[in-house]
PDB file of C-alpha atoms in Angstrom:
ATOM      1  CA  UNK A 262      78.996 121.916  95.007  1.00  0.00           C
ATOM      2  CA  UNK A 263      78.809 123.317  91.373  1.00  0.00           C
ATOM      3  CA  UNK A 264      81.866 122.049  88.917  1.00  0.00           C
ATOM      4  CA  UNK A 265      83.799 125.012  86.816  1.00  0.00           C
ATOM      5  CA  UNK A 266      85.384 124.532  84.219  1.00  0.00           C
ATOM      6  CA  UNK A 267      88.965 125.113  84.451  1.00  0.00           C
ATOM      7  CA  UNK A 268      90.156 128.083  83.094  1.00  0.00           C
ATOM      8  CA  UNK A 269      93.215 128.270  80.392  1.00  0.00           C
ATOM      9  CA  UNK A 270      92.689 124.290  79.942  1.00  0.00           C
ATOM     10  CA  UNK A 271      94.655 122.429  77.274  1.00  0.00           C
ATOM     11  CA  UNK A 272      91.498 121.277  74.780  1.00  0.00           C
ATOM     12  CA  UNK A 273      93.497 117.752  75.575  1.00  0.00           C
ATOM     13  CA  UNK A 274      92.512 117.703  78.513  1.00  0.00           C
ATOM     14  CA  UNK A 275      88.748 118.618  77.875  1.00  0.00           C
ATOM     15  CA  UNK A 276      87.837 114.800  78.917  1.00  0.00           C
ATOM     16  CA  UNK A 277      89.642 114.781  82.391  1.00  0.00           C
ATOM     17  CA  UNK A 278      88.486 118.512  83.393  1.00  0.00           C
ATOM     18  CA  UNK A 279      86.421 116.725  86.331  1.00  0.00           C
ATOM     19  CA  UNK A 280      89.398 115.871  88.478  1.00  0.00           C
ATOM     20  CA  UNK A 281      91.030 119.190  88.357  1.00  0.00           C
ATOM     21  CA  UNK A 282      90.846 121.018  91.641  1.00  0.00           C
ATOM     22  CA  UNK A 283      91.605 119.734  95.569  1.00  0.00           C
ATOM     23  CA  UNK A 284      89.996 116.600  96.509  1.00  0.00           C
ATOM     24  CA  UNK A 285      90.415 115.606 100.992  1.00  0.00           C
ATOM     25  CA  UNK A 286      88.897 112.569 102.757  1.00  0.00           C
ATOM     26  CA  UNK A 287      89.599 109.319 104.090  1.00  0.00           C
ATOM     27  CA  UNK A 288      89.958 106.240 103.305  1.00  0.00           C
ATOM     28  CA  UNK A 289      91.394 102.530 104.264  1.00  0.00           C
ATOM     29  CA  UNK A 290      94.673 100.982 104.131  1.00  0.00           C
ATOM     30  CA  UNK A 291      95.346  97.625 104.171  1.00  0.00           C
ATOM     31  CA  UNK A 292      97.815  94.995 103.144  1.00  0.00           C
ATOM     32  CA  UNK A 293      97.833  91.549 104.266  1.00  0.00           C
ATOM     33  CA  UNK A 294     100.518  91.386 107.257  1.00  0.00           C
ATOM     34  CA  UNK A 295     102.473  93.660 105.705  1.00  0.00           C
ATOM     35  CA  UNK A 296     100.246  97.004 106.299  1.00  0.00           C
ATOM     36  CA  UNK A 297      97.426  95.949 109.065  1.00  0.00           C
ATOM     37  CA  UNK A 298      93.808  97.817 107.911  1.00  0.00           C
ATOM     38  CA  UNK A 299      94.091 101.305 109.248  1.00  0.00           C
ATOM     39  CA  UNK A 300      91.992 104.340 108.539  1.00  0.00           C
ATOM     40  CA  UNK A 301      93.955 107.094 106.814  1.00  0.00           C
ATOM     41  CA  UNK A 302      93.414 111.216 105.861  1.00  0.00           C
ATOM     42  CA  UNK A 303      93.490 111.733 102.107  1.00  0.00           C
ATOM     43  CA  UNK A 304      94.336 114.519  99.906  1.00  0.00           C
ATOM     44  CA  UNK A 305      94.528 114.734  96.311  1.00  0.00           C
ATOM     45  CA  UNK A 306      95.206 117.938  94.021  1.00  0.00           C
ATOM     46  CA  UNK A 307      95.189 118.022  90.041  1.00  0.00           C
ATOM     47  CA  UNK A 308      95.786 120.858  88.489  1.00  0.00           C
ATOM     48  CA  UNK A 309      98.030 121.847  85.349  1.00  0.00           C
ATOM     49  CA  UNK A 310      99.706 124.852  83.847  1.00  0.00           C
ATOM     50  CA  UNK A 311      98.044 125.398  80.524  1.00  0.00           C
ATOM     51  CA  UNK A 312     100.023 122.201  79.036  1.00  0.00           C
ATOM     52  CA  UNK A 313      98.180 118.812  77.763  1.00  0.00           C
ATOM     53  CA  UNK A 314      99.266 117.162  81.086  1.00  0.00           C
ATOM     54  CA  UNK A 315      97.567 117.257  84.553  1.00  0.00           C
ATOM     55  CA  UNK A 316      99.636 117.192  87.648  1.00  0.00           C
ATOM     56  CA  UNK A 317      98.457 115.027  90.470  1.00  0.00           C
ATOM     57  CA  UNK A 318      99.722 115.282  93.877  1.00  0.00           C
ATOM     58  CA  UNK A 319      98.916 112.848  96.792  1.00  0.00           C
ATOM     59  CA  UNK A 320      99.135 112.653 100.070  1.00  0.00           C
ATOM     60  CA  UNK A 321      98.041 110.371 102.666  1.00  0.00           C
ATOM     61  CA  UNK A 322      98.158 110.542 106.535  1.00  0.00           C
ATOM     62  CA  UNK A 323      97.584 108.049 109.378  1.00  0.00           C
ATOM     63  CA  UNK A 324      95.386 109.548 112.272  1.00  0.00           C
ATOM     64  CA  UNK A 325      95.090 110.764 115.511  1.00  0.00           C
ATOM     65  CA  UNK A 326      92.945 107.852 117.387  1.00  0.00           C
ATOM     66  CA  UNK A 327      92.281 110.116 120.439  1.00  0.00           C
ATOM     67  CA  UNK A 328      90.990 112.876 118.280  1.00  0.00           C
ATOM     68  CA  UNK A 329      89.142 110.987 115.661  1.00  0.00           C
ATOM     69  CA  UNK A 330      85.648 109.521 115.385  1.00  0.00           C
ATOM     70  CA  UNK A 331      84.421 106.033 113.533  1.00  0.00           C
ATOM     71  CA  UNK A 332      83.680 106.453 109.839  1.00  0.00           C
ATOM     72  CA  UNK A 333      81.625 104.148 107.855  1.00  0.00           C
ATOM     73  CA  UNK A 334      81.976 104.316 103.862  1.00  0.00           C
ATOM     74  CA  UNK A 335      78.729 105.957 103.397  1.00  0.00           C
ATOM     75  CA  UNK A 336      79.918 108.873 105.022  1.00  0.00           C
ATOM     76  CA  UNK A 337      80.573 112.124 102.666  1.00  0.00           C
ATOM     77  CA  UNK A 338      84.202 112.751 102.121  1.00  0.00           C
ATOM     78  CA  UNK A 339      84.610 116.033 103.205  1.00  0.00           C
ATOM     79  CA  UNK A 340      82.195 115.267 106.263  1.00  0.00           C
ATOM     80  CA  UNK A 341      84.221 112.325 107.065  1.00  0.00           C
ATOM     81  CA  UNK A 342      87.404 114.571 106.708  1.00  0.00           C
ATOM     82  CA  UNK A 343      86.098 116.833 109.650  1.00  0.00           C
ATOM     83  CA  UNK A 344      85.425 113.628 111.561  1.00  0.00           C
ATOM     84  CA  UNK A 345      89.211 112.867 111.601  1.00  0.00           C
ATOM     85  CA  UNK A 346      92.454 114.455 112.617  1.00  0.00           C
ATOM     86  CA  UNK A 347      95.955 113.417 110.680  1.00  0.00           C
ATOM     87  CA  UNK A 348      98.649 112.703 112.569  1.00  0.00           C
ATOM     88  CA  UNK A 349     102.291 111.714 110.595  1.00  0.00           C
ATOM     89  CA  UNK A 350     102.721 111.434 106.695  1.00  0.00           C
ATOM     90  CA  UNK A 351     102.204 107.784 105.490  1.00  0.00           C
ATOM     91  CA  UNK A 352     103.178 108.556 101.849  1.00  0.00           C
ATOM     92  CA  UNK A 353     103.219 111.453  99.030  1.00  0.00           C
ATOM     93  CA  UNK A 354     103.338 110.755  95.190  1.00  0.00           C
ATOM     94  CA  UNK A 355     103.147 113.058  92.531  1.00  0.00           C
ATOM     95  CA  UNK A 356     102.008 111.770  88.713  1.00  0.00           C
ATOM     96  CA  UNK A 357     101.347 113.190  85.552  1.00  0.00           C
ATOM     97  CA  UNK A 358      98.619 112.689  83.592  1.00  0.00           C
ATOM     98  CA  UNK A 359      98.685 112.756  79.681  1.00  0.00           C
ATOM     99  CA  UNK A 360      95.869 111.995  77.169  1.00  0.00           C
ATOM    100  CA  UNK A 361      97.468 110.628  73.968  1.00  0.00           C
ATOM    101  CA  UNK A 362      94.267 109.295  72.015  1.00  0.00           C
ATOM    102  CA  UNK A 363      90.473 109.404  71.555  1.00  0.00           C
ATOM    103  CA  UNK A 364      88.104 106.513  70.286  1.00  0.00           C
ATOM    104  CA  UNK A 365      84.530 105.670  70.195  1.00  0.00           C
ATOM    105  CA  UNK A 366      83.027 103.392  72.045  1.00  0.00           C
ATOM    106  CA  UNK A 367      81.750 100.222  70.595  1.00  0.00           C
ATOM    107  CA  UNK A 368      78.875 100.529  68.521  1.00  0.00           C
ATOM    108  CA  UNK A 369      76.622  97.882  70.851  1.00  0.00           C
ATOM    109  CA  UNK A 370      77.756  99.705  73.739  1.00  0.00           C
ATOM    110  CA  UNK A 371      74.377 100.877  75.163  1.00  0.00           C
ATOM    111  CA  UNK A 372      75.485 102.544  78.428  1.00  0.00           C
ATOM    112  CA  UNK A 373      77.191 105.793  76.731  1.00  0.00           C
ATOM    113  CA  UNK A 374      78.484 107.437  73.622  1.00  0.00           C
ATOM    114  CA  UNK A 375      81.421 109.023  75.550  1.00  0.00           C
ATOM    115  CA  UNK A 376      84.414 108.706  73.913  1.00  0.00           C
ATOM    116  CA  UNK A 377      87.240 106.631  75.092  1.00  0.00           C
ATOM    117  CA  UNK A 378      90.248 108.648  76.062  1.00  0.00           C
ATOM    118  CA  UNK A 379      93.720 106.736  76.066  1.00  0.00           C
ATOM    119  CA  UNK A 380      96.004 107.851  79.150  1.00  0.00           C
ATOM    120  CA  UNK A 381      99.852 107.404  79.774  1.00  0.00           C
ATOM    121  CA  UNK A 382     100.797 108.489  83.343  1.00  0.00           C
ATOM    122  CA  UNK A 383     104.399 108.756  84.817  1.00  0.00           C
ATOM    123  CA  UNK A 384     104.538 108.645  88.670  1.00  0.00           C
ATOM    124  CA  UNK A 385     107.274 108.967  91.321  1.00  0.00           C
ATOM    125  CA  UNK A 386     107.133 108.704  95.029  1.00  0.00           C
ATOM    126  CA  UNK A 387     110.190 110.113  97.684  1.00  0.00           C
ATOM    127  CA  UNK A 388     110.830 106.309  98.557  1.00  0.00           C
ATOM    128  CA  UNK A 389     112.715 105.300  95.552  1.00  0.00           C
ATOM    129  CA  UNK A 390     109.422 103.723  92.851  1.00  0.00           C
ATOM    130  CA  UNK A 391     109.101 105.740  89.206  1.00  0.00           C
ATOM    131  CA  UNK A 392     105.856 103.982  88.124  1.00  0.00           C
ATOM    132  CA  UNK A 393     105.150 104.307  84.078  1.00  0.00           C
ATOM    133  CA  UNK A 394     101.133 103.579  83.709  1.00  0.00           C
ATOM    134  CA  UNK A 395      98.543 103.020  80.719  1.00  0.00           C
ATOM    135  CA  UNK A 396      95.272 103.202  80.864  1.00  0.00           C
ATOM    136  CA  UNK A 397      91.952 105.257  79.775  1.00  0.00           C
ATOM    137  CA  UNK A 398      89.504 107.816  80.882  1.00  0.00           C
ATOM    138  CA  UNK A 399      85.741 107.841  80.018  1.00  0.00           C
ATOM    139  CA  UNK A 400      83.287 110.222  81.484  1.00  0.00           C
ATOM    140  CA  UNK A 401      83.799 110.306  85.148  1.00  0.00           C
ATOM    141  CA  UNK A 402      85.619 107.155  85.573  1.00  0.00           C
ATOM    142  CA  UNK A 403      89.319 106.003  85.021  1.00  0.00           C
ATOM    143  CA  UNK A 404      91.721 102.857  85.032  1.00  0.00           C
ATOM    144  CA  UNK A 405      95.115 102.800  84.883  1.00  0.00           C
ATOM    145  CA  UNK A 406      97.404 100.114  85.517  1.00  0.00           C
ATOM    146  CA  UNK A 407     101.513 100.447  85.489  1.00  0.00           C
ATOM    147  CA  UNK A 408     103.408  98.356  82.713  1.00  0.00           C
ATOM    148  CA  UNK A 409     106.807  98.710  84.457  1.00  0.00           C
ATOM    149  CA  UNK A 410     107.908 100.083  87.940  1.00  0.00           C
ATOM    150  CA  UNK A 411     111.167 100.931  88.516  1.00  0.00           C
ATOM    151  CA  UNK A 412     112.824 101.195  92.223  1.00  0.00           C
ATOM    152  CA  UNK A 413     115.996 102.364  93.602  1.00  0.00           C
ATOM    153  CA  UNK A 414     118.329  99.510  95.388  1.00  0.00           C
ATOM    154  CA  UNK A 415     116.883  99.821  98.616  1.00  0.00           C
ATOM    155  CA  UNK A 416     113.700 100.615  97.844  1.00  0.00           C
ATOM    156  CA  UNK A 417     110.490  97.962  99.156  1.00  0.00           C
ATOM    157  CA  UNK A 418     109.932  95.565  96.271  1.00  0.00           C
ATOM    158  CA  UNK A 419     106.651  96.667  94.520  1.00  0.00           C
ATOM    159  CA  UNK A 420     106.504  94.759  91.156  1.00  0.00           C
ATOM    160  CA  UNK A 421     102.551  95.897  90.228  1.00  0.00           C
ATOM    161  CA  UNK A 422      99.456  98.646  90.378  1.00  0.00           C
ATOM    162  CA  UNK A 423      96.797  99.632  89.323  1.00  0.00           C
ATOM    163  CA  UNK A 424      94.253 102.447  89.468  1.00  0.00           C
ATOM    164  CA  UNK A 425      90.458 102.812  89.596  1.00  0.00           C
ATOM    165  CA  UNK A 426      89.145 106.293  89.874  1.00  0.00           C
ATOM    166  CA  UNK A 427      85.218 107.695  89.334  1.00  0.00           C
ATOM    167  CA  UNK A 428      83.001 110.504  90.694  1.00  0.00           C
ATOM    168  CA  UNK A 429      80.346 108.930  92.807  1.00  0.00           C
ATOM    169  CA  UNK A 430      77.216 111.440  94.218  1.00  0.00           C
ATOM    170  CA  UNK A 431      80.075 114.275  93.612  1.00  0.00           C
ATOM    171  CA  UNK A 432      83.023 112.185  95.938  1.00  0.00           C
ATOM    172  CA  UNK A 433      86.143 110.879  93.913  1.00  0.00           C
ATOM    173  CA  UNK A 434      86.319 106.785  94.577  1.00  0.00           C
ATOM    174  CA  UNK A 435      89.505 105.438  94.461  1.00  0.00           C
ATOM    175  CA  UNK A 436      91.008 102.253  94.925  1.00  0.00           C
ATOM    176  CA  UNK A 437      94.605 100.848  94.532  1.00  0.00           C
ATOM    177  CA  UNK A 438      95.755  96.857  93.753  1.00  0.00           C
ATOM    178  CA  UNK A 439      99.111  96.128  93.599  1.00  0.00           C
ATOM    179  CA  UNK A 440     101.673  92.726  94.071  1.00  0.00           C
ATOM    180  CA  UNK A 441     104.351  93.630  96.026  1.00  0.00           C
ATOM    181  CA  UNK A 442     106.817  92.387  99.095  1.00  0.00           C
ATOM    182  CA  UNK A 443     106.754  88.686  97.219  1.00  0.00           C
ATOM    183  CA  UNK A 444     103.478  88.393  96.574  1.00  0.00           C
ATOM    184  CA  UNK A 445     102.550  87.825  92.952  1.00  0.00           C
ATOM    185  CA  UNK A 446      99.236  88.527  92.542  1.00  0.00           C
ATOM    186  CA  UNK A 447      97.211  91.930  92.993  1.00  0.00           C
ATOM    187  CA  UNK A 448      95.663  92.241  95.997  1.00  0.00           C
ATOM    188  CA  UNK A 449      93.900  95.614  97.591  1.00  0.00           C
ATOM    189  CA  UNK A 450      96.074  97.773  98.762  1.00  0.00           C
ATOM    190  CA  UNK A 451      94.005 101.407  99.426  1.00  0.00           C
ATOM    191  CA  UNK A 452      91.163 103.117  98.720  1.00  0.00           C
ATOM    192  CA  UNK A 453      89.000 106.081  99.294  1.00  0.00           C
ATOM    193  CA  UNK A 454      86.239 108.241  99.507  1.00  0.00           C
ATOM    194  CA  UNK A 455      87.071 112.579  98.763  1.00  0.00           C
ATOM    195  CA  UNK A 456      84.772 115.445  98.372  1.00  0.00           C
ATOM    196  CA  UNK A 457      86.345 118.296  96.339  1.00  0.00           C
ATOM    197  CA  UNK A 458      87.738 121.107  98.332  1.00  0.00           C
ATOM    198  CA  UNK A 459      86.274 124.718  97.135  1.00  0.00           C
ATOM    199  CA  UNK A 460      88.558 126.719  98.698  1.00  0.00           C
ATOM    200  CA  UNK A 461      91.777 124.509 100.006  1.00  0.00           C
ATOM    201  CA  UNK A 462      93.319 127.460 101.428  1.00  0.00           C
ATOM    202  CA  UNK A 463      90.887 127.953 104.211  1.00  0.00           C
ATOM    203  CA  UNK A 464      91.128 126.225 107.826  1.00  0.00           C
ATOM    204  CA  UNK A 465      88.595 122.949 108.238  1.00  0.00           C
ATOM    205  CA  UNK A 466      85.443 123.701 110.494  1.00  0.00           C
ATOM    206  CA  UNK A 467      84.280 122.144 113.891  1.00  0.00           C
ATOM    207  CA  UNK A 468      88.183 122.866 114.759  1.00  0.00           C
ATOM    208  CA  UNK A 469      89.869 120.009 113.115  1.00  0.00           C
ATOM    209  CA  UNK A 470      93.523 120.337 112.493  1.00  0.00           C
ATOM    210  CA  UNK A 471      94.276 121.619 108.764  1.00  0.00           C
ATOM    211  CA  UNK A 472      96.237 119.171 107.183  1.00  0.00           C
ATOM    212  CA  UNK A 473      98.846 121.705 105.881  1.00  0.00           C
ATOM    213  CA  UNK A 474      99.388 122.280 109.888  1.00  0.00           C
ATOM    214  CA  UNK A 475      99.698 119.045 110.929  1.00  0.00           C
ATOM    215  CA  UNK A 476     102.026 118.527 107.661  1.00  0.00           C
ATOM    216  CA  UNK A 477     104.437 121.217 109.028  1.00  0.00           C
ATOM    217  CA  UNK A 478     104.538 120.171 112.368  1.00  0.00           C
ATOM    218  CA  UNK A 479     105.111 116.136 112.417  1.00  0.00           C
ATOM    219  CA  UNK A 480     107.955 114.528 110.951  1.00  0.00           C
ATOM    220  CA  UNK A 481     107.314 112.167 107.974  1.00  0.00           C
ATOM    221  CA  UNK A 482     106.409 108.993 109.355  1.00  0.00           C
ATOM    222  CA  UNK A 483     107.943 105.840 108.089  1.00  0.00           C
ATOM    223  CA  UNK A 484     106.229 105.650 104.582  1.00  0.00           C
ATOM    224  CA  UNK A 485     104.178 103.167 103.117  1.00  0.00           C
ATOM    225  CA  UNK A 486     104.099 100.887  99.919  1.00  0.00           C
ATOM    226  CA  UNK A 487     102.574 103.410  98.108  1.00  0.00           C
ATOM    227  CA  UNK A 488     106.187 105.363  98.862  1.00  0.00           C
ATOM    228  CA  UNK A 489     108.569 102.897  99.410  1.00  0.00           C
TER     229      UNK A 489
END
């Protein structure tokens, strides 16, 4: 699928004009005893209103066994997204992305002359976590990782993230570490494979549920770490 660019985009935002638009796929979750492995529906939208910020919101779903089919990792993201049918909200976050510096790479660096852009993201989640995260963008790849997380009294103790994003054969790869429940060090927590949407307004083919549908008609599930 051919990339546009974005129209009415902040010149700040130049360097992360590859994420804009609806990404949906799938993708694993998995957490020690805490969260058993578990095959989940993805959906990710950036988008922005002409200001040097983009807005990202996520969602992700568990599925409907009876009505979904084995994925492996190889598998397109939006072809694995027809393959599977959601079934109750796991978690939803929205964060905000904002470029605050440029610098070149170092001058032995071989690989690419892409400049490094500097990122500062603020993220909150309905289960009581504000996340505050630093990282950078270059080309089509990202890292982020939070330098405080903040929680609400009864939220689930999450003390630690971070963020790996980059476009693979045209798919957005992500993956999530974090320490949390007692555990001190990082450990995976999700990832995912997503194929951008071209037109997210439009039913799924081969008859699988639209997520917006299945969003409107389940409750919200119990949410996970990502939203607790």
């Amino acid at each position: 699928m051919a990339f546009t660019f974005p129209e009415d985009l902040a010149p700040e935002l130049y360097p992360l004009a590859w994420l804009v638009g609806t990404w949906r796929g799938y993708g694993i979750l998995t957490y020690g005893e805490t969260v058993p492995e578990q095959a989940v529906y993805q959906e990710m939208t950036f988008d922005h209103d002409g200001g040097p910020y983009l807005r990202q919101t996520t969602t992700i779903w568990t599925l409907d066994a009876t009505r979904s089919q084995n994925l492996d990792f190889e598998t397109p993201g939006l072809e694995g997204a027809q393959k599977i049918t959601p079934a109750q909200i796991w978690s939803t976050e929205t964060t905000y992305w904002r470029p605050v510096g440029q610098e070149q790479p170092d001058a032995d660096d071989a690989d690419t002359k892409t400049p490094i852009t500097s990122l500062e993201l603020v993220s909150t989640d309905p289960a009581g976590h504000v996340g505050v995260w630093e990282g950078w963008i270059q080309g089509p790849r990202a890292q982020v990782g939070t330098q405080a997380v903040g929680r609400t009294r009864t939220a689930a103790e999450v003390t630690q993230m971070s963020r790996m994003f980059g476009l693979v054969g045209g798919d957005l790869m992500w993956t999530q570490d974090m320490a949390a429940f007692g555990r001190e060090e990082m450990t995976s927590y999700a990832s995912g494979r997503l194929g951008r949407v071209d037109a997210p307004e439009e039913p799924s083919q081969d008859g699988v549920v639209r997520v917006d549908d299945a969003a409107a008609s389940t409750p919200v599930a119990e949410p996970g770490t990502e939203s607790r």
